[in-house]
């Protein structure tokens, strides 16, 4: 028979003001099974906890009810407290008489009555509680980082610095991500390559980091501490161990195609590295366009390569490895402004996106850093920048703000003036959002020192007249229409999730928001974790961010991984599902519906090893204790430890049969 | 060769080749108005197999137990093949352990059709082109199809079974004589209060013998929720509320799995129209998820899969 101790907390005046705590303690003393009952001002304080510990010893209590705040807040506190007094931490129930009672009621009598009900329920339940214990699960101390942009690189470097192994998977031929495409970065205008390239090289030379470029994650199974990940290393057609990166192959390759890295403004060869500072500096053959693969003749690269590194027969390699933690850093894509038919994107060559603009003044870009407009290779004089292309637009694009466009518009306006001294920048904006360190000052600089003209309003139409683009819009502050004769128009296209974000999220057990950005576990308090333990987020894959925020989150994710790896073992949550093998019919509906793939069939055999029947079996490491299987099982053959039917029914009965 | 003859031949082949250990089929009952389930274990016994309008039991209910002692063959009518599909999908039997002898019969006799006869005087019941012939000492009487057959048979299209190893009978798709959901439509004309009163009346008759559950191939649980002792959600008494609770829960448990074989209703000694409930549920599943139990080996269980486009209508 359980000997229950009940401890009613006043929470200062938080509870005591509305609930008659003395009366609740008195009523509790009369409940079946209760051996001791008391009240105290702050149960969670040290004297409060000591009171609990003393009572356990003095009254030989076996089970404890603390009636106080939400278990979210202090369940860990009181579990620790009673285990220090020698009880199993799961012999505790909390009755939430604060959030569920005193804070939401003002009728003292009714609130007191409700508090008594809540305590009675907890007493009924705790009497049926069983001691639970967690299991130690070993951890594979190696991390997987998916996406080799600045976020992924930073995460990998930080984890590697702490002494753990990291595999960085990047699907393009080189790491670097979007940042590698930029010339300068706001708000300090450091040269992007000067700050990014060293990090890329560090990652490549760090003995703890393995970079798998031109590779993709195919499948993820397993759970925190021990994920099994299948990675497809796509055939590069170049032997990485032989290639010295001399570049002779792509010098001579006769096949040219439009360059993805230059956003279609420049060209690359069929064998290529996306940009000169690529890491690894080993080319790949694009088999879709290579003459050898398409037409069966050419092999120029093979002839020219001094080290014999070209290998047309290479095949994709699929590897499976174990990782203890996974960081998603898959970045973003940009919205296609062709959806705005009125702006002429895709129709007029000098209407370009901001990403294309980045390539136009990048020293390693298609124009070697000279700002020349695509139509006639002349430097533009009047350039119109338009914000919020697809952002903050419920109708055509996304309702959210892409967060960085205001800033790079200012950057572009400023750099324009630096490159072409007699140029004039016009920026159409809806609001200027410059809320970062040094950001407001930066925008002011673009306006005041570099003379950028900021026009609050939308552009309604762009038409080509001769070699000019006529931009018609409204200046809503002046309250009049404006028309600008521009040489070039730059559209700040919205950031949007990668096209395969949903699929990646599914593989990793990450939930997504309505746009497919990856969802964090808690918007405020757990911004780098996701609901699947052992999976973390870094960078824009979660939501639009600039580089400082991406890098900060990347380091945050790394520290979570390091924290996980610094433990000798993982402790599993003991409140997991458990199958009653006697009654289980082995229908495996539970397996179908378990959102965490925690259930597997298990064959029961007799003593001679003959099969008797198949039943469901819960992997304690994978089970999150969500209870879905419990609801699904027709014969109630699977129960959640700590929340078993008889325990919950005892609570219901306590309430139902209360006089 | 008659269907019965063909069945016996096939059963002999299966047993003598050792492909199966037992053939579950129908044999003569103690009186000719009822055939009875038999377990045929030798080729010689195969001559005891019969196939006639009184072969009513759903034999698939035996499968989960039967396969434990080796591979079996089972005689299954079109609706019952669907139960086998569900049993395979629900991991109760392995596909390779059952040889499905799918028989497309013209229809099974509805007990009420014999109301006018002296049951002890019935000598033989057999299929005729336009119905069922009842042979008595007075000679043959032919009952026309719509009076002779069970409702489920009147609405049967004998569509191609999702699985079958041996097919006997005419499997050409036929026009149903009645709409499957005709009685649901009739029932839907009642107001909510009338429906409640209707079921309250029906459930008050229930004596909780659980014959319905025992006859149901879907109710294979080792321990039914109503039999639990430790965690008691459902009371075992026969009060109106607890009967209601039992039936509603069982209905939820068979949602998306009930094939409409009608065995629960046929087994019920109190004449409770359980099939009506099953059909109503079946219609809902069809409307909401576009699937029907047992019609394909691929369809995921309605309660076991989540699709982003799942309908989520607000119940009225
Ligand atoms: C035009 C423009 C200008 C900008 N200018 C600035 C600026 O000046 N200053 C600033 O602070 N911010 C700027 N930003 C924002 C900046 O680009 C981002 O903050 C930064 O790139 C985020 O880095 P990331 O690593 O999270 O994502 P990304 O840079 O997008 O990198 C993601 C990487 O993951 C890879 N990847 C994606 N999916 C997979 C997959 N399934 N498997 C393997 N690899 C995958 C991608 O190939 C890519 O290499 C600008 C943005 C734009 C659009
Ligand atoms: S749902 Fe229930 S009966 Fe079916 S396998 Fe799972 S635990 Fe067993
Ligand atoms: S409690 Fe949830 S996570 Fe655990 S086995 Fe059941 S369905 Fe899966
Ligand atoms: S519920 Fe009734 S009709 Fe449905 S499958 Fe079971 S026995 Fe057959
Ligand atoms: S009623 Fe439900 S619990 Fe009972 S045997 Fe049928 S499916 Fe199982
Ligand atoms: S067979 Fe009829 S009486 Fe028996 S439990 Fe089922 S509904 Fe009730």
Tab-separated table of N, CA and C in Angstrom, chain B residues 34-89:
chain	number	residue	atom	x	y	z
B	34	UNK	N	-28.852	-26.150	-43.205
B	34	UNK	CA	-27.604	-25.493	-42.788
B	34	UNK	C	-26.416	-26.356	-43.152
B	35	UNK	N	-25.443	-25.783	-43.805
B	35	UNK	CA	-24.161	-26.466	-43.952
B	35	UNK	C	-23.332	-26.081	-42.742
B	36	UNK	N	-22.266	-26.816	-42.541
B	36	UNK	CA	-21.458	-26.526	-41.360
B	36	UNK	C	-19.980	-26.453	-41.748
B	37	UNK	N	-19.191	-25.634	-41.071
B	37	UNK	CA	-17.761	-25.564	-41.402
B	37	UNK	C	-17.086	-26.909	-41.143
B	38	UNK	N	-16.252	-27.369	-42.069
B	38	UNK	CA	-15.484	-28.586	-41.797
B	38	UNK	C	-14.022	-28.362	-42.148
B	39	UNK	N	-13.173	-29.119	-41.488
B	39	UNK	CA	-11.735	-29.039	-41.708
B	39	UNK	C	-11.310	-30.345	-42.363
B	40	UNK	N	-11.010	-30.308	-43.640
B	40	UNK	CA	-10.721	-31.511	-44.407
B	40	UNK	C	-9.218	-31.742	-44.411
B	41	UNK	N	-8.808	-32.926	-43.940
B	41	UNK	CA	-7.373	-33.133	-43.777
B	41	UNK	C	-6.789	-34.190	-44.706
B	42	UNK	N	-7.656	-35.013	-45.325
B	42	UNK	CA	-7.136	-36.031	-46.244
B	42	UNK	C	-7.882	-35.918	-47.571
B	43	UNK	N	-7.252	-36.394	-48.655
B	43	UNK	CA	-7.921	-36.329	-49.964
B	43	UNK	C	-9.263	-37.064	-49.935
B	44	UNK	N	-9.355	-38.145	-49.183
B	44	UNK	CA	-10.604	-38.911	-49.131
B	44	UNK	C	-11.730	-38.067	-48.545
B	45	UNK	N	-11.374	-37.319	-47.478
B	45	UNK	CA	-12.412	-36.502	-46.815
B	45	UNK	C	-12.943	-35.399	-47.723
B	46	UNK	N	-12.188	-35.096	-48.781
B	46	UNK	CA	-12.588	-33.979	-49.655
B	46	UNK	C	-13.971	-34.193	-50.244
B	47	UNK	N	-14.410	-35.444	-50.333
B	47	UNK	CA	-15.741	-35.691	-50.873
B	47	UNK	C	-16.856	-35.236	-49.935
B	48	UNK	N	-16.470	-34.887	-48.706
B	48	UNK	CA	-17.483	-34.355	-47.776
B	48	UNK	C	-17.792	-32.892	-48.061
B	49	UNK	N	-16.956	-32.246	-48.865
B	49	UNK	CA	-17.159	-30.810	-49.109
B	49	UNK	C	-18.443	-30.572	-49.895
B	50	UNK	N	-19.198	-29.571	-49.475
B	50	UNK	CA	-20.403	-29.213	-50.227
B	50	UNK	C	-20.343	-27.735	-50.588
B	51	UNK	N	-21.118	-27.376	-51.565
B	51	UNK	CA	-21.232	-25.961	-51.943
B	51	UNK	C	-22.673	-25.749	-52.370
B	52	UNK	N	-23.446	-25.028	-51.579
B	52	UNK	CA	-24.858	-24.809	-51.898
B	52	UNK	C	-25.320	-23.536	-51.193
B	53	UNK	N	-26.533	-23.121	-51.411
B	53	UNK	CA	-26.971	-21.825	-50.865
B	53	UNK	C	-26.938	-21.730	-49.342
B	54	UNK	N	-26.716	-22.843	-48.651
B	54	UNK	CA	-26.702	-22.750	-47.186
B	54	UNK	C	-25.280	-22.601	-46.638
B	55	UNK	N	-24.294	-22.453	-47.522
B	55	UNK	CA	-22.901	-22.314	-47.062
B	55	UNK	C	-22.661	-20.881	-46.618
B	56	UNK	N	-23.102	-20.591	-45.440
B	56	UNK	CA	-23.128	-19.174	-45.067
B	56	UNK	C	-21.956	-18.703	-44.216
B	57	UNK	N	-21.421	-19.553	-43.347
B	57	UNK	CA	-20.364	-19.076	-42.424
B	57	UNK	C	-19.173	-18.446	-43.141
B	58	UNK	N	-18.621	-17.420	-42.500
B	58	UNK	CA	-17.394	-16.813	-43.004
B	58	UNK	C	-16.231	-17.604	-42.418
B	59	UNK	N	-15.618	-18.436	-43.252
B	59	UNK	CA	-14.608	-19.379	-42.753
B	59	UNK	C	-13.271	-18.708	-42.470
B	60	UNK	N	-13.114	-17.482	-42.933
B	60	UNK	CA	-11.809	-16.820	-42.749
B	60	UNK	C	-11.537	-16.537	-41.271
B	61	UNK	N	-12.603	-16.582	-40.467
B	61	UNK	CA	-12.430	-16.330	-39.036
B	61	UNK	C	-11.496	-17.368	-38.404
B	62	UNK	N	-11.396	-18.536	-39.036
B	62	UNK	CA	-10.537	-19.591	-38.472
B	62	UNK	C	-9.071	-19.436	-38.844
B	63	UNK	N	-8.797	-18.589	-39.832
B	63	UNK	CA	-7.451	-18.591	-40.408
B	63	UNK	C	-6.305	-18.303	-39.439
B	64	UNK	N	-6.415	-17.232	-38.612
B	64	UNK	CA	-5.257	-16.931	-37.768
B	64	UNK	C	-4.830	-18.123	-36.909
B	65	UNK	N	-5.785	-18.886	-36.409
B	65	UNK	CA	-5.433	-20.063	-35.612
B	65	UNK	C	-4.950	-21.195	-36.517
B	66	UNK	N	-5.695	-21.420	-37.607
B	66	UNK	CA	-5.430	-22.577	-38.457
B	66	UNK	C	-4.022	-22.560	-39.040
B	67	UNK	N	-3.542	-21.394	-39.460
B	67	UNK	CA	-2.230	-21.357	-40.122
B	67	UNK	C	-1.092	-21.729	-39.166
B	68	UNK	N	-1.377	-21.726	-37.881
B	68	UNK	CA	-0.317	-22.055	-36.925
B	68	UNK	C	0.163	-23.486	-37.070
B	69	UNK	N	-0.727	-24.379	-37.595
B	69	UNK	CA	-0.271	-25.761	-37.759
B	69	UNK	C	0.073	-26.081	-39.208
B	70	UNK	N	0.333	-25.077	-39.998
B	70	UNK	CA	0.774	-25.337	-41.364
B	70	UNK	C	-0.097	-24.639	-42.375
B	71	UNK	N	0.289	-24.737	-43.656
B	71	UNK	CA	-0.454	-24.032	-44.694
B	71	UNK	C	-1.874	-24.573	-44.854
B	72	UNK	N	-2.797	-23.665	-45.113
B	72	UNK	CA	-4.200	-24.078	-45.241
B	72	UNK	C	-4.794	-23.529	-46.534
B	73	UNK	N	-5.869	-24.191	-46.972
B	73	UNK	CA	-6.674	-23.629	-48.055
B	73	UNK	C	-8.016	-23.293	-47.442
B	74	UNK	N	-8.628	-22.232	-47.951
B	74	UNK	CA	-9.912	-21.842	-47.389
B	74	UNK	C	-10.876	-21.492	-48.513
B	75	UNK	N	-12.110	-21.907	-48.343
B	75	UNK	CA	-13.145	-21.557	-49.310
B	75	UNK	C	-13.683	-20.181	-48.923
B	76	UNK	N	-13.621	-19.254	-49.859
B	76	UNK	CA	-14.042	-17.890	-49.539
B	76	UNK	C	-14.886	-17.326	-50.659
B	77	UNK	N	-16.030	-16.760	-50.264
B	77	UNK	CA	-16.890	-16.081	-51.224
B	77	UNK	C	-16.323	-14.676	-51.469
B	78	UNK	N	-16.826	-13.968	-52.479
B	78	UNK	CA	-16.209	-12.676	-52.813
B	78	UNK	C	-16.008	-11.751	-51.612
B	79	UNK	N	-17.038	-11.618	-50.748
B	79	UNK	CA	-16.885	-10.696	-49.631
B	79	UNK	C	-15.841	-11.204	-48.649
B	80	UNK	N	-15.720	-12.512	-48.563
B	80	UNK	CA	-14.814	-13.085	-47.577
B	80	UNK	C	-13.357	-13.039	-48.016
B	81	UNK	N	-13.138	-13.012	-49.348
B	81	UNK	CA	-11.763	-12.833	-49.824
B	81	UNK	C	-11.222	-11.527	-49.252
B	82	UNK	N	-12.104	-10.546	-49.144
B	82	UNK	CA	-11.679	-9.249	-48.608
B	82	UNK	C	-11.205	-9.378	-47.169
B	83	UNK	N	-11.859	-10.234	-46.405
B	83	UNK	CA	-11.393	-10.450	-45.033
B	83	UNK	C	-9.980	-11.024	-45.029
B	84	UNK	N	-9.717	-11.910	-46.005
B	84	UNK	CA	-8.373	-12.501	-46.063
B	84	UNK	C	-7.347	-11.417	-46.373
B	85	UNK	N	-7.709	-10.543	-47.313
B	85	UNK	CA	-6.810	-9.434	-47.651
B	85	UNK	C	-6.471	-8.640	-46.396
B	86	UNK	N	-7.487	-8.319	-45.612
B	86	UNK	CA	-7.257	-7.548	-44.396
B	86	UNK	C	-6.401	-8.327	-43.397
B	87	UNK	N	-6.684	-9.620	-43.280
B	87	UNK	CA	-5.909	-10.436	-42.329
B	87	UNK	C	-4.435	-10.495	-42.727
B	88	UNK	N	-4.185	-10.556	-44.024
B	88	UNK	CA	-2.787	-10.566	-44.480
B	88	UNK	C	-2.159	-9.212	-44.180
B	89	UNK	N	-2.881	-8.146	-44.532
B	89	UNK	CA	-2.324	-6.810	-44.322
B	89	UNK	C	-2.106	-6.529	-42.841
